[in-house]
C-alpha atoms as one frame of an Amber mdcrd trajectory, in Angstrom:
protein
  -3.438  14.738  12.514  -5.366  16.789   9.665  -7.755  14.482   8.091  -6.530
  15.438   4.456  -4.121  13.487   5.495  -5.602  10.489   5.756  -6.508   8.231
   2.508 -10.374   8.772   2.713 -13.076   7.918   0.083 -14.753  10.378  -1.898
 -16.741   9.956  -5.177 -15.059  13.380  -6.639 -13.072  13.056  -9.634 -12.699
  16.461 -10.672  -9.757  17.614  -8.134  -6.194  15.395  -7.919  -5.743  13.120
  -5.048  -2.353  11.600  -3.856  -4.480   8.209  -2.480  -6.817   5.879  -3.889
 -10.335   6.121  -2.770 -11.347   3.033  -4.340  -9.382   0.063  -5.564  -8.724
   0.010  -9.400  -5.608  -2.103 -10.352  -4.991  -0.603 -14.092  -5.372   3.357
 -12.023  -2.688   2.092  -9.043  -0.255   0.725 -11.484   0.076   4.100 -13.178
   2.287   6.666 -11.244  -0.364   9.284 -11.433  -3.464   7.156 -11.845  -4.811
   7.929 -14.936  -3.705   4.742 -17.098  -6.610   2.710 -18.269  -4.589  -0.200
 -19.927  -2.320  -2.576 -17.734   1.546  -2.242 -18.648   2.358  -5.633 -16.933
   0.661  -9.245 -16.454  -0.147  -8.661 -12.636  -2.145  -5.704 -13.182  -4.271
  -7.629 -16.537  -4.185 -10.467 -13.228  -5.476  -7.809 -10.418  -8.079  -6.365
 -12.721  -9.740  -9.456 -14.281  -9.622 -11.525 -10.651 -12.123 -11.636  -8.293
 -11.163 -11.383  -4.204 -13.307 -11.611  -1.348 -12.048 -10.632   1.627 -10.690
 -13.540   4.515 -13.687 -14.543   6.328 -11.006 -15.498   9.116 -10.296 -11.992
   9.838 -11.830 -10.355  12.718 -11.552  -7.232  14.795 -12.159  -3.358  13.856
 -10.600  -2.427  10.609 -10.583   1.082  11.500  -8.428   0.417  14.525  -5.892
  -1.887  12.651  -2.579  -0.701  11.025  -0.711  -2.488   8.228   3.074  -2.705
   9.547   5.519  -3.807   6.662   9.165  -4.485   5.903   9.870  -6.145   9.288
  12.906  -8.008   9.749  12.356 -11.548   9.670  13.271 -12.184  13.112  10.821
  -9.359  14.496   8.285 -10.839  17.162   4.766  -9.742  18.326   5.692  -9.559
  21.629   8.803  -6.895  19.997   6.096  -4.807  17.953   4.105  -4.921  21.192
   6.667  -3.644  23.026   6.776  -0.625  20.484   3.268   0.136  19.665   1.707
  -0.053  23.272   2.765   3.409  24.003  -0.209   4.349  22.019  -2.706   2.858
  23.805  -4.363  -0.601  24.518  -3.365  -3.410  21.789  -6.130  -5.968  20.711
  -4.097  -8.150  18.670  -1.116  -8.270  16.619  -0.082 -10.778  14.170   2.653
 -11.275  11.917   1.851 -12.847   9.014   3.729 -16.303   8.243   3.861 -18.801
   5.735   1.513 -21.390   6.604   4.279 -24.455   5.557   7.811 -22.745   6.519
   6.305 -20.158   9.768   8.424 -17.925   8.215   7.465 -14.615   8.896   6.553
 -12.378   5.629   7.982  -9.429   6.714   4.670  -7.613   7.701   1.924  -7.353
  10.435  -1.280  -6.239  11.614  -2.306  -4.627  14.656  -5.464  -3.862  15.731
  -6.000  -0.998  18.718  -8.407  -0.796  20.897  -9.201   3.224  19.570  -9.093
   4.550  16.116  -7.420   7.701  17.578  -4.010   5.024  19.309  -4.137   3.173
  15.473  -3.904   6.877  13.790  -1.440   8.131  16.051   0.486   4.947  15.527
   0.331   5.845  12.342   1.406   9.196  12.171   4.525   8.321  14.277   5.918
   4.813  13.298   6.251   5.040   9.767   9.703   5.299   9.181  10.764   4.217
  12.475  13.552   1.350  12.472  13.160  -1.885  14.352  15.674  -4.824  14.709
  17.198  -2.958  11.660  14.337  -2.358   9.468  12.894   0.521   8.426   8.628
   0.213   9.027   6.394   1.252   6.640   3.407   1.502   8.658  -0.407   1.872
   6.823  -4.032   1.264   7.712  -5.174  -2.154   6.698  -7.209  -1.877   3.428
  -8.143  -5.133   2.567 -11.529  -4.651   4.803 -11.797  -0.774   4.256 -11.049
  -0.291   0.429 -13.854  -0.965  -2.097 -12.436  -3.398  -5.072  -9.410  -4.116
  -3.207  -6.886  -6.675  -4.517  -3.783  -8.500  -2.593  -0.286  -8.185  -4.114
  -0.775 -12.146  -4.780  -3.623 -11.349  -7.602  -1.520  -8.920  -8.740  -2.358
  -6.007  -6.808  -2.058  -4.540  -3.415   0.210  -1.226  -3.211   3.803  -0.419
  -2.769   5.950  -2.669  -4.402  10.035  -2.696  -5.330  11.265  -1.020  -8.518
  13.370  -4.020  -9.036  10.267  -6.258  -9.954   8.651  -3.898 -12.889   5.251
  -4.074 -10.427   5.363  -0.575  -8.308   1.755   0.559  -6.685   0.880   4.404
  -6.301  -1.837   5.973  -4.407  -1.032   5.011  -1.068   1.386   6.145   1.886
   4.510   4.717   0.497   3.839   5.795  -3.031   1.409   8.563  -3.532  -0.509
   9.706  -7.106   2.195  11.967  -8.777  -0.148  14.998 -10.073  -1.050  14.294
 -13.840   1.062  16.550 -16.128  -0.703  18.802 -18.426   0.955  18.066 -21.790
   2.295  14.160 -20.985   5.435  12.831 -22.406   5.643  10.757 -25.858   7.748
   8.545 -24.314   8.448   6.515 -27.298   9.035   9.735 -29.477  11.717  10.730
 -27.202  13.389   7.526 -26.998  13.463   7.058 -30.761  14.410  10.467 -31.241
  17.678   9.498 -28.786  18.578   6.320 -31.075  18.824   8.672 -34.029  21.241
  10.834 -32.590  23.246   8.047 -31.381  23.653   7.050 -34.866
């Protein structure tokens, strides 16, 4: 795996980047990063909350992979079964409501390598399992500066659907900035006139 492909921090802001380096809620609510005023209530929430990371949460963050959009029904011992062939598992845990024990539809699993979590990650994503589709990720909550959870707000991905879509990670990278942007509202007024 090229390492340009991996989401990686740098402090350079002169050259685009399809993935955050560094957690700003306002920048990953903006398709190409480069908003600096929240278009929705979750974002004003991300950016003006404060989140420390979950003491509770141990293990190598560089060796642990974010795997969403399980099927409910999907097990540990079933993502086990499919992520072992890339070397020795630590732990894996799929995330439940604390009440219900209903899963949440994702999981983390941490590797005993960095080198079995990135191959993991280079071939899983996409993969389908008990039906679902995977979107697999590194964990960022321990490894991004600033981060936010989609609970405050933030967090990345997200469904069209809800109005609250995240860019700058795997799922949904930066788009590159255009040079001369869109008047959106311009265009869509000038549209109503004609209709008239």
């Amino acid at each position: 795996m090229s390492s340009s492909s991996i989401p990686h921090s740098s402090h350079s802001t002169s050259r685009f980047r399809k993935y955050a380096d560094e957690y700003n809620p306002i920048a990953v609510g903006s398709i190409d990063g480069q908003d600096t005023t929240p278009h929705d209530k979750a974002l004003t929430r991300a950016n003006n909350s404060t989140y420390r990371c979950n003491k509770k949460v141990s293990g190598n963050p560089r060796h642990t992979i974010f795997v969403g959009r399980l099927f409910r029904e999907t097990t540990e011992e079933k993502l086990k079964g499919k992520f072992q062939r890339f070397g020795d598992i630590v732990s894996c845990r799929v995330i439940r409501d604390l009440v219900t024990g209903i899963s949440k539809n994702y999981a983390f699993i941490e590797f005993r390598t960095r080198d079995s979590a990135i191959e993991a990650y280079d071939a899983m994503n996409g993969v389908t399992v008990d039906g679902a589709s995977l979107l697999v990720d590194f964990e960022w909550e321990r490894r991004m500066k600033g981060w936010k959870p989609r609970r405050l707000g933030g967090g990345f991905g997200g469904k069209k659907e809800s109005g609250q879509l995240r860019f700058g990670c795997r799922d949904r990278p930066f788009q590159r900035p255009r040079s001369n942007p869109f008047d959106y509202k311009e265009i869509f007024r000038h549209k109503k006139t004609q209709k008239k």
